[in-house]
Short mmCIF file of C-alpha atoms in Angstrom, two decimals:
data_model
loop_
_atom_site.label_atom_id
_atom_site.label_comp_id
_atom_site.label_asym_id
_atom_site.label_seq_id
_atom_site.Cartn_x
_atom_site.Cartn_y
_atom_site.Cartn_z
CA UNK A 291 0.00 0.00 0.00
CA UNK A 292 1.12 3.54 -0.95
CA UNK A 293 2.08 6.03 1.76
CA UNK A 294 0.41 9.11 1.55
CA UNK A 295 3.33 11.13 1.04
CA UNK A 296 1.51 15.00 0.96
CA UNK A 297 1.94 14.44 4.90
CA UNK A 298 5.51 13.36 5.64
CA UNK A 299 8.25 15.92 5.92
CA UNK A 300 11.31 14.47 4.10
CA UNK A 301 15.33 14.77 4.84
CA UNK A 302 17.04 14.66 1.65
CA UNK A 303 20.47 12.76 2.10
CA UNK A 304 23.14 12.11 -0.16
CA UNK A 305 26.44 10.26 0.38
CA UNK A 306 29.32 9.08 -0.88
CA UNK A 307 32.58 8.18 0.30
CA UNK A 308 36.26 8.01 -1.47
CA UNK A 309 36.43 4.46 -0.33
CA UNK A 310 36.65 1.77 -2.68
CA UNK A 311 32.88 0.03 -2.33
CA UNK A 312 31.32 3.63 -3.55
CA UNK A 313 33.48 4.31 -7.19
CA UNK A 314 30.69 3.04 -8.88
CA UNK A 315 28.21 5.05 -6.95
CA UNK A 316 26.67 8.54 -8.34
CA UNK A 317 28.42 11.72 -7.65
CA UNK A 318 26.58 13.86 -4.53
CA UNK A 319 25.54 16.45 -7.11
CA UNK A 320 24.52 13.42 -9.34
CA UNK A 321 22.04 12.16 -6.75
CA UNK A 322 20.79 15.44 -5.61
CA UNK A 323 19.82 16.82 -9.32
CA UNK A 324 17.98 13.08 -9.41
CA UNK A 325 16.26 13.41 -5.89
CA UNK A 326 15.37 16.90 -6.35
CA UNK A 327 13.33 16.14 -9.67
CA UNK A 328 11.91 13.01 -7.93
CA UNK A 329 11.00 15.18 -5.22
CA UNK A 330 9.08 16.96 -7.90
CA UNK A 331 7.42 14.50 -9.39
CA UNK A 332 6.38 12.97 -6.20
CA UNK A 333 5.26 16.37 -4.48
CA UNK A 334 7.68 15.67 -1.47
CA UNK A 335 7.87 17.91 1.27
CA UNK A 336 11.74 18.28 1.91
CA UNK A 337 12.65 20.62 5.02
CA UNK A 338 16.59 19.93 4.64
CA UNK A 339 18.87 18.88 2.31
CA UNK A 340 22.05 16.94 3.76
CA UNK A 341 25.30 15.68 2.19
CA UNK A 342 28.15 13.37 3.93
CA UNK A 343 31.41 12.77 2.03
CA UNK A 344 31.87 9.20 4.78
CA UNK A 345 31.96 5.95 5.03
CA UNK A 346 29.29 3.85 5.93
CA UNK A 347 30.67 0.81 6.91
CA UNK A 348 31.71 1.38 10.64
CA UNK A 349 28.72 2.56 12.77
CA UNK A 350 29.51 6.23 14.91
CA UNK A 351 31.42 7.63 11.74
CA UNK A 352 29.02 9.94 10.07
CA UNK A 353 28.06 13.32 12.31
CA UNK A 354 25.64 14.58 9.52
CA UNK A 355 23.52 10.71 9.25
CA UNK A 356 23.73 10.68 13.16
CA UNK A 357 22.15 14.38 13.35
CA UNK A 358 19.30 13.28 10.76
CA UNK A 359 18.56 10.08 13.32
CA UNK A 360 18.43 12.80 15.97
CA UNK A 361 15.90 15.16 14.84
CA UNK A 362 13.51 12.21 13.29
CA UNK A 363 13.18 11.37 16.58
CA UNK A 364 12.84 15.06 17.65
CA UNK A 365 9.93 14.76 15.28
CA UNK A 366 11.03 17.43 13.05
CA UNK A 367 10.60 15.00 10.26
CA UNK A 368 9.31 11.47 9.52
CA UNK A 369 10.77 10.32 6.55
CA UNK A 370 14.13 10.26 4.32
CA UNK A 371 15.10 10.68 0.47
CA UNK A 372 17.89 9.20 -0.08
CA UNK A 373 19.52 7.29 -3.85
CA UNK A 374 19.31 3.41 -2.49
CA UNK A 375 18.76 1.95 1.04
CA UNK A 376 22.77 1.50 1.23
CA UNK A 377 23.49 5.47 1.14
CA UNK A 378 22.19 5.35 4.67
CA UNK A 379 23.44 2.09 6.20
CA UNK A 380 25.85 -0.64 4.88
CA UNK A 381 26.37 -1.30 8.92
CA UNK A 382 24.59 -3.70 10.95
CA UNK A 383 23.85 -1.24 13.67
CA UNK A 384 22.72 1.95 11.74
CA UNK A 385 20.36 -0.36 9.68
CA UNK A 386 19.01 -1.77 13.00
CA UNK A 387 18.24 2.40 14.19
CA UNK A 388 16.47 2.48 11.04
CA UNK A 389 14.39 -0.67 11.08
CA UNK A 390 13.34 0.02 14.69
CA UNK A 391 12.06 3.80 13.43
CA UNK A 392 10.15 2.23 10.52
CA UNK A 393 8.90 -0.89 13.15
CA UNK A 394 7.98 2.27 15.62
CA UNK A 395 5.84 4.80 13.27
CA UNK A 396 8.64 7.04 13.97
CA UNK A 397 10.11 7.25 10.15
CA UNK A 398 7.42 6.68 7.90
CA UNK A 399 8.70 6.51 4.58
CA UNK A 400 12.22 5.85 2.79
CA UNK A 401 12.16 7.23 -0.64
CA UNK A 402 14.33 6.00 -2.83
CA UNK A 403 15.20 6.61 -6.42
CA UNK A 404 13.15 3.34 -7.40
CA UNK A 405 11.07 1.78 -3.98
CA UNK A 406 9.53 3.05 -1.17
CA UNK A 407 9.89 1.39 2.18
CA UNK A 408 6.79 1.67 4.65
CA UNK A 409 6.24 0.94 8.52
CA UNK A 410 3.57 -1.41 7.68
CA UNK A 411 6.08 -3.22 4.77
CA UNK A 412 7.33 -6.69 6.37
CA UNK A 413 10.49 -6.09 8.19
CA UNK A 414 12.12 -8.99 6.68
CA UNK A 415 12.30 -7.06 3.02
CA UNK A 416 14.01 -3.98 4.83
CA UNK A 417 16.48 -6.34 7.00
CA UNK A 418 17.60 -8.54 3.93
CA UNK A 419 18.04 -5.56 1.74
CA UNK A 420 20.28 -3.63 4.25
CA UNK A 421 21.75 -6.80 5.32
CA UNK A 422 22.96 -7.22 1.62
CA UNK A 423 24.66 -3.97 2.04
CA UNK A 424 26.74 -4.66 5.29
CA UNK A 425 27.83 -7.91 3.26
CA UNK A 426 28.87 -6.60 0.20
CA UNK A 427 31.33 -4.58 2.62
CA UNK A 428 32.39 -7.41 4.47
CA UNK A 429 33.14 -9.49 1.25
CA UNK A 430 34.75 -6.43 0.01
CA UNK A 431 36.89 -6.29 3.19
CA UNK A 432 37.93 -9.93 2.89
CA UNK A 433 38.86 -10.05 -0.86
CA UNK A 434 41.22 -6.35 -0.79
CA UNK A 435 42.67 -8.33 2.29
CA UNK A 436 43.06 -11.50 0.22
CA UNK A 437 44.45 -9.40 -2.86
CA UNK A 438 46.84 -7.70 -1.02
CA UNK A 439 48.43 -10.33 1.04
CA UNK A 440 48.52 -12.51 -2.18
CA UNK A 441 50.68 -9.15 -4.02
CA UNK A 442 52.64 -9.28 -0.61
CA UNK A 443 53.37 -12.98 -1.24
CA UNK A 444 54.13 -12.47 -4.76
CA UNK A 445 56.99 -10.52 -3.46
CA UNK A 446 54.98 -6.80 -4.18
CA UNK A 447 54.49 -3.72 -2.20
CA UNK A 448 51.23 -2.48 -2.41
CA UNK A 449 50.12 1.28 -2.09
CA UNK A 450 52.49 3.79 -3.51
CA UNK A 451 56.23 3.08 -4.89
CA UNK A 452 58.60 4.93 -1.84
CA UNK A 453 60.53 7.55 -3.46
CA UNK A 454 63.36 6.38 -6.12
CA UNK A 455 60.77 3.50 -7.21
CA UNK A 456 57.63 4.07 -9.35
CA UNK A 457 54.57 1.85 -9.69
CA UNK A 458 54.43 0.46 -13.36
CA UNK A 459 50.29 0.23 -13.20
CA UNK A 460 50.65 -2.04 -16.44
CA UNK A 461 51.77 -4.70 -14.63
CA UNK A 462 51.25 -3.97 -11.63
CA UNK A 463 54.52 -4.12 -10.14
CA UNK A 464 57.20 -1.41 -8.99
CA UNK A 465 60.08 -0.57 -11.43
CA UNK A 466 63.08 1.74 -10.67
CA UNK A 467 62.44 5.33 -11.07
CA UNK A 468 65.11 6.27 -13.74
CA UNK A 469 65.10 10.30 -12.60
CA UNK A 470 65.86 9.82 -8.73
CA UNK A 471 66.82 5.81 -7.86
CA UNK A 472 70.58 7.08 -8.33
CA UNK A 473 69.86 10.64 -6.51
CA UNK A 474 68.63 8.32 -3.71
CA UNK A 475 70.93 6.29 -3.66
CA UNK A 476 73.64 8.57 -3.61
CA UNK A 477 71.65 10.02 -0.24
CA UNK A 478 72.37 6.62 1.10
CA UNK A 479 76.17 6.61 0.39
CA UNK A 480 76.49 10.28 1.77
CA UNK A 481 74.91 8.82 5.21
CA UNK A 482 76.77 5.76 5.13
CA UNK A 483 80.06 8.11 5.15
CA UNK A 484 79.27 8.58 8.21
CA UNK A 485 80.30 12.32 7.90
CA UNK A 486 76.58 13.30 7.05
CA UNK A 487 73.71 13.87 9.41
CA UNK A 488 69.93 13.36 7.21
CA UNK A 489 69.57 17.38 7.84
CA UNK A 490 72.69 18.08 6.27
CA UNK A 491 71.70 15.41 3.24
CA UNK A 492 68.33 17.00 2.91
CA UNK A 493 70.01 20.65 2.10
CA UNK A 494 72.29 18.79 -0.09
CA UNK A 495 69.53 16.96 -2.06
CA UNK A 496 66.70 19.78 -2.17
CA UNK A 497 69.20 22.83 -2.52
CA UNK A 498 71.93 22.19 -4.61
CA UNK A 499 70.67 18.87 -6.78
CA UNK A 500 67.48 20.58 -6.78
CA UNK A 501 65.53 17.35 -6.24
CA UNK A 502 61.81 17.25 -6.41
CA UNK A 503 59.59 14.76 -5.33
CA UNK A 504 57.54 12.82 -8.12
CA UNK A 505 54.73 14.88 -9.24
CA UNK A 506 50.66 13.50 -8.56
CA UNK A 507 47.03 14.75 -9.40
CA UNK A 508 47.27 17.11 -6.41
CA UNK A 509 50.38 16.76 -4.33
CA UNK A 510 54.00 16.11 -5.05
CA UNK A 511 56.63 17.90 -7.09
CA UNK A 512 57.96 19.57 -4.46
CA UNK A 513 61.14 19.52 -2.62
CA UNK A 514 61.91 16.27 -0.18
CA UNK A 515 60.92 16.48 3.72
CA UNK A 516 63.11 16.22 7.10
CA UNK A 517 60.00 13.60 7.64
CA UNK A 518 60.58 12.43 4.25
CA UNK A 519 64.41 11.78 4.65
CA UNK A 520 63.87 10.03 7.67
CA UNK A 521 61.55 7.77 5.98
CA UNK A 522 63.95 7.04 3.27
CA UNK A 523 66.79 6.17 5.66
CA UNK A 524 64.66 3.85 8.55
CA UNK A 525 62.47 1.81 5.33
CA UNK A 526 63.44 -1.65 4.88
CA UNK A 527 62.03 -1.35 1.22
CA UNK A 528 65.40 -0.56 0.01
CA UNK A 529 67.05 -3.64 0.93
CA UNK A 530 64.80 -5.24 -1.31
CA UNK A 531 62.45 -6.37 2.00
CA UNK A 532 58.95 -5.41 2.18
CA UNK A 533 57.57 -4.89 5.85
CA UNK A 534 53.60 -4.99 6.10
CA UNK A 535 52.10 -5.60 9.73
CA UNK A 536 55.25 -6.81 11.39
CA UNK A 537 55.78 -9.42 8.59
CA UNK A 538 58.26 -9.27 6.40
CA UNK A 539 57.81 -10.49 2.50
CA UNK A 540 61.37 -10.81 0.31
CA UNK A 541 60.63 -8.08 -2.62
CA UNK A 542 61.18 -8.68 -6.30
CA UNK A 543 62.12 -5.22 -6.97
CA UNK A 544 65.55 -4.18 -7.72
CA UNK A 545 67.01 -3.49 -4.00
CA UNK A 546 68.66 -0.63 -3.61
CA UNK A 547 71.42 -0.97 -0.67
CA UNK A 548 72.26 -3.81 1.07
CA UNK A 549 71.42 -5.28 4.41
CA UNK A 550 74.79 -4.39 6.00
CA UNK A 551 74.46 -0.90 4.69
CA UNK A 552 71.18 -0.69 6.08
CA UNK A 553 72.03 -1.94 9.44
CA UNK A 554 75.50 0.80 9.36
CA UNK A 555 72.49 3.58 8.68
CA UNK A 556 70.49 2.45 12.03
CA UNK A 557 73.76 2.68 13.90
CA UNK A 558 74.17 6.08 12.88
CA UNK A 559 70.95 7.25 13.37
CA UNK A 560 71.02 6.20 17.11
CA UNK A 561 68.74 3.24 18.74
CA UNK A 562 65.89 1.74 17.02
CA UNK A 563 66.46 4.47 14.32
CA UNK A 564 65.84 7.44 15.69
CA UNK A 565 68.36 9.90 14.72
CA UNK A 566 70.37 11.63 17.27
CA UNK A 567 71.62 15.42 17.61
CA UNK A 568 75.02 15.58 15.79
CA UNK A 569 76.33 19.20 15.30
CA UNK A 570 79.37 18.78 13.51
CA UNK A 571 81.07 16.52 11.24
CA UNK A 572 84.31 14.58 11.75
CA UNK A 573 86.41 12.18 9.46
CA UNK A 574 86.65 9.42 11.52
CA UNK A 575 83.17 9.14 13.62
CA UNK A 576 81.88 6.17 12.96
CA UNK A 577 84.95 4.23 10.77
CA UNK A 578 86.57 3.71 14.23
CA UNK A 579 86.18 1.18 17.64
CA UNK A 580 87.27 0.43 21.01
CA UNK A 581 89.75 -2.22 21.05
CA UNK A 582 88.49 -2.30 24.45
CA UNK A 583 84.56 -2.16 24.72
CA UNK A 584 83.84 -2.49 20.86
CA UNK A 585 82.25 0.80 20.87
CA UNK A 586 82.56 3.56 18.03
CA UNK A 587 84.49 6.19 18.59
CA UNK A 588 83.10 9.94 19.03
CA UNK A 589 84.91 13.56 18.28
CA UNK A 590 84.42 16.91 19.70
CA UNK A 591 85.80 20.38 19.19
CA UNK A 592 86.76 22.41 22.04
CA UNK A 593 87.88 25.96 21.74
CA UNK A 594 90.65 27.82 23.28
CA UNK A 595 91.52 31.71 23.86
CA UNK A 596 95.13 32.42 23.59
CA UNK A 597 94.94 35.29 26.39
CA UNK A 598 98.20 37.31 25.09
CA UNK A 599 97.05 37.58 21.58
CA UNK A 600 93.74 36.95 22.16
CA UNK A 601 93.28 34.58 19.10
CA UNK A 602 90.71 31.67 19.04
CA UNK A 603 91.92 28.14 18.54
CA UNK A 604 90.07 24.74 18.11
CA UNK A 605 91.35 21.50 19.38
CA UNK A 606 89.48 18.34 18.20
CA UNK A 607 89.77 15.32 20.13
CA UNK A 608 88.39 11.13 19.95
CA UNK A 609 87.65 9.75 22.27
CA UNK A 610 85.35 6.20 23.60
CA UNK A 611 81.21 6.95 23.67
CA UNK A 612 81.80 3.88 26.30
CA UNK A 613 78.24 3.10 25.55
CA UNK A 614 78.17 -0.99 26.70
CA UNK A 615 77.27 -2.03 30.17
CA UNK A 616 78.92 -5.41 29.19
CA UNK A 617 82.45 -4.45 29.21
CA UNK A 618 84.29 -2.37 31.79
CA UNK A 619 86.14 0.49 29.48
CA UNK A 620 88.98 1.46 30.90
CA UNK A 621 89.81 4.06 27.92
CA UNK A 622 89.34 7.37 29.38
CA UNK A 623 92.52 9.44 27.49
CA UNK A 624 91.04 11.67 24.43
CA UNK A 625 92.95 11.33 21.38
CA UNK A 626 94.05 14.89 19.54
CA UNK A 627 93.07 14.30 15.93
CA UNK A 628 96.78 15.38 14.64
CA UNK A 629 97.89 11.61 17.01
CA UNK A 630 95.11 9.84 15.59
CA UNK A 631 95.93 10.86 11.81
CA UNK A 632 99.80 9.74 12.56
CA UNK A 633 98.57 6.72 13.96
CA UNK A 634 96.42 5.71 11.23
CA UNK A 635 99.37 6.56 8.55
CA UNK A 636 101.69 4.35 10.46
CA UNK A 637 99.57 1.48 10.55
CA UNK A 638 98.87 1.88 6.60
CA UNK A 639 102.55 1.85 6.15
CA UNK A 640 102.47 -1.66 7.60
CA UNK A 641 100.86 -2.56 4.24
CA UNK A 642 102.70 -3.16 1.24
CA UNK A 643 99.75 -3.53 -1.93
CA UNK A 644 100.63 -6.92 -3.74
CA UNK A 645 100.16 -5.73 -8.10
CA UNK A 646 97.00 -7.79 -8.56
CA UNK A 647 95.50 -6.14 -5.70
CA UNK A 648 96.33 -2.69 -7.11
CA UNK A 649 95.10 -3.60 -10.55
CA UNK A 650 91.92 -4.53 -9.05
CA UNK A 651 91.60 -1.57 -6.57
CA UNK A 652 92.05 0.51 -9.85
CA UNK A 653 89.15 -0.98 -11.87
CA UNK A 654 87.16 -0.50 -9.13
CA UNK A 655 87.62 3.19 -8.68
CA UNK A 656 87.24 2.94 -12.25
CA UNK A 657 83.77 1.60 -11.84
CA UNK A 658 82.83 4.01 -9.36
CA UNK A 659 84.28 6.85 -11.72
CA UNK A 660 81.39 5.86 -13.88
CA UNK A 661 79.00 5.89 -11.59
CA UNK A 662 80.25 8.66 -10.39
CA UNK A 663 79.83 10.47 -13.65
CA UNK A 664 75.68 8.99 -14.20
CA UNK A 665 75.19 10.13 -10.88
CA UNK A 666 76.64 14.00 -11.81
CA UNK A 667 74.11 13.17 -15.01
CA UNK A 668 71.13 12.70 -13.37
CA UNK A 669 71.59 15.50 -10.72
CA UNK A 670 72.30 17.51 -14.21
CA UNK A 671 68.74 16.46 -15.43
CA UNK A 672 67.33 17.09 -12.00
CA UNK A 673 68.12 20.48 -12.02
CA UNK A 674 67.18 21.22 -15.21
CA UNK A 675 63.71 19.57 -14.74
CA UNK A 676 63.73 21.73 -11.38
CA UNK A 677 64.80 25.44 -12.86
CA UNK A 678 62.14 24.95 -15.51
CA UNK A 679 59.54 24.45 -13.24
CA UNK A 680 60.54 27.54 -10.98
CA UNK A 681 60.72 29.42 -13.81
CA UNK A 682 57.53 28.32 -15.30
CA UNK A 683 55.59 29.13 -11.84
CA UNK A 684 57.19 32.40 -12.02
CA UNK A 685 56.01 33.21 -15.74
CA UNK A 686 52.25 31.77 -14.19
CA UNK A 687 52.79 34.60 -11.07
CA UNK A 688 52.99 37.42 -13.63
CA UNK A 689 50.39 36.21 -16.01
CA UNK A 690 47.94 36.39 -12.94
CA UNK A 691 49.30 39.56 -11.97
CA UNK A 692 48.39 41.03 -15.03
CA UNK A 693 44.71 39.36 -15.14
CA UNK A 694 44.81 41.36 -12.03
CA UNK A 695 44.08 37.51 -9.88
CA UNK A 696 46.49 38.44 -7.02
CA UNK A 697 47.24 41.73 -5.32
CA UNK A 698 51.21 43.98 -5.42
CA UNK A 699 51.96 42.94 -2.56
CA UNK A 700 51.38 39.08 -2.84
CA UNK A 701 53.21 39.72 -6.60
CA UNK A 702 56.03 40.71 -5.13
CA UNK A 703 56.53 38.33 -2.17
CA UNK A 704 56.29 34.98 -4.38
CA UNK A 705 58.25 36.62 -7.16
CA UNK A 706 61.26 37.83 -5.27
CA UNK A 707 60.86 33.90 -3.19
CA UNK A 708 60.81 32.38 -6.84
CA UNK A 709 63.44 34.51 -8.64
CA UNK A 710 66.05 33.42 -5.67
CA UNK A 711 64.82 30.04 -6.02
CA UNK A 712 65.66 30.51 -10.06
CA UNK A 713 69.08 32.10 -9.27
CA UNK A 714 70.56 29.26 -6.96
CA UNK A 715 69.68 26.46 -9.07
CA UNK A 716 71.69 28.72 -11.87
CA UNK A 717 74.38 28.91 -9.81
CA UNK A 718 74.16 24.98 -8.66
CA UNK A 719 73.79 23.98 -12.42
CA UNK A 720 77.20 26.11 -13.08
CA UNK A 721 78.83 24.02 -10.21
CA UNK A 722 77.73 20.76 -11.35
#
């Protein structure tokens, strides 16, 4: 039986979430030109219109369907407009709130776009057709699950390629990104020096190889974090390991560094990988241990006033971080660095290099000559790439300037921020 609809006061509500189970669904303004013209035909009386960009699969995660709930039972209206019966619900508990309104007399009618549910309908068409809802979710849950820990298995990170990969959508797999793998890699030897702190690296990177991050729809292109080098230098990805809920899965992409290197990087960074505060940079920190405790050595710089000429000198000495509780240190003497250098030149003159030896040492500075020279290539390239961007955004600033889009003083702010930006990465590509 048909609902005499002249005396209900609707809610119009339209959803839809960025979540996988609603791509197929109608865009909001879709479903409200729709609803509004059913409205029409139909002679509806809506009092409110509402829209929700959520999900509907967990209950207690939409304000705007919660506030709708709340005034139906206010009595400030007794029925809903909505596109299908799994806009409002595809959760068992918000579908039970709205069977027990329609069981009550409370909610009177559901309109939607092609059925009408009624108080007086059986319960059991309302419960199955909402039910069908929370299960497509749940099935949907189960297979991305499935699908994602079979990728995992197949030896494939899922999501988005970390920076220096990309993801080749064609076949679905994640290729080296041919612009910045070296750059990033090269990020990774300057760390591994152990001469480098991931600030320092960053400045390096953004300001004077002008790297960018890969460009999307709406974010990217832009120059790399203190989050993001962090990221890079604590992700197992680039050992060729891929880490997903405390499980790790052996990758088929092309690793990057090795697991030694990796493990040197932690070490540097401090405990559990967390960097530590390191304020200057010495030539041996990290290279050298106790012969006592194991532990690395450490440097520091102390400065002197010569009182009867008043000049400033530095003294930098090594010494034990004695950082082991399970061997008693007994070295406690600091090392001047000017000792330290003699003593590692007499020990290398201990060392006589046998001709094969040299031959080989030789091809393999060779190699790394060559690599040397890609890696000055594709910082080349990434400057480039980066100065004709900056000087494309600043050609966009004075085109809306002169459409009059953006006031003087805004003009001149982002162009004198852009033409500095132009005229270091001039004088970086002149370095290179």
């Amino acid at each position: 039986m048909k609902q005499d609809t002249t005396k209900i006061k609707y809610f119009l509500y339209a959803r839809k979430s960025s979540e996988s189970e609603d791509r197929q669904v109608q865009s909001i303004d879709d479903q409200l030109n729709r609803l509004k013209k059913l409205a029409g035909d139909l002679s509806l009386d809506i009092k409110k219109t509402y829209t929700e960009a959520k999900s509907a699969k967990k209950p207690d995660n939409r304000p705007i369907f919660d506030e709708i709930i709340q005034r139906i039972e206010n009595g400030e209206a007794n029925g809903i407009l909505c596109w299908q019966i799994n806009r409002l619900s595809r959760n068992p508990i918000d579908s039970g709130k709205l069977s027990w309104l329609l069981q009550r007399g409370v909610l009177k009618s559901i309109q939607t776009i092609d059925r009408q549910y009624l108080p007086e309908d059986n319960v059991l068409l309302f419960s199955v057709e909402s039910g069908v809802a929370n299960q497509y979710i749940l099935d949907l849950s189960k297979n991305t699950k499935r699908g994602m820990l079979s990728k995992l298995e197949k030896g494939w990170q899922t999501g988005i390629a970390p920076l220096g990969y990309l993801n080749d959508k064609e076949n679905k797999i994640i290729i080296k990104d041919p612009e910045r793998f070296n750059l990033v890699r090269k990020m990774w030897d300057l760390m591994l020096t152990g001469n480098y702190t991931p600030p320092k690296i960053l400045d390096i990177a953004n300001n004077e190889w002008g790297f960018r991050t890969r460009k999307f729809k709406k974010i990217g292109g832009c120059p790399l974090s203190k989050s993001g080098i962090y990221k890079i230098f604590t992700s197992l990805f680039y050992t060729g390991t891929i880490e997903n809920g405390g499980v790790q899965y052996e990758g088929k992409h092309e690793r990057m560094i090795t697991l030694e290197e990796y493990d040197r990087v932690q070490m540097l960074l401090g405990r559990e990988g967390k960097p530590r505060p390191k304020h200057h940079e010495f030539a041996f920190t990290g290279s050298i241990r106790c012969g006592v405790c194991g532990c690395l050595y450490t440097a520091e710089t102390k400065k002197k006033i010569i009182k009867q000429t008043g000049e400033v000198k530095e003294y930098t000495y090594y010494h034990c971080t004695r950082k082991t509780t399970k061997v008693k240190c007994d070295q406690r003497k600091n090392i001047p660095v000017d000792n330290l250098e003699l003593a590692i030149e007499k020990e290398i003159e201990k060392y006589t290099i046998l001709p094969e030896f040299l031959q080989w040492a030789l091809e393999g500075l060779n190699e790394k000559n060559d690599t040397e020279i890609e890696d000055r290539s594709k910082v080349y390239e990434m400057q480039h790439k980066t100065l004709a961007g900056t000087q494309k955004e600043l050609d966009e600033l004075t085109k809306m300037r002169y459409r009059q889009l953006i006031d003087d003083e805004t003009f001149i702010k982002e162009k004198n921020a852009l033409q500095t930006q132009v005229a270091q990465l001039k004088e970086n590509l002149r370095q290179t």
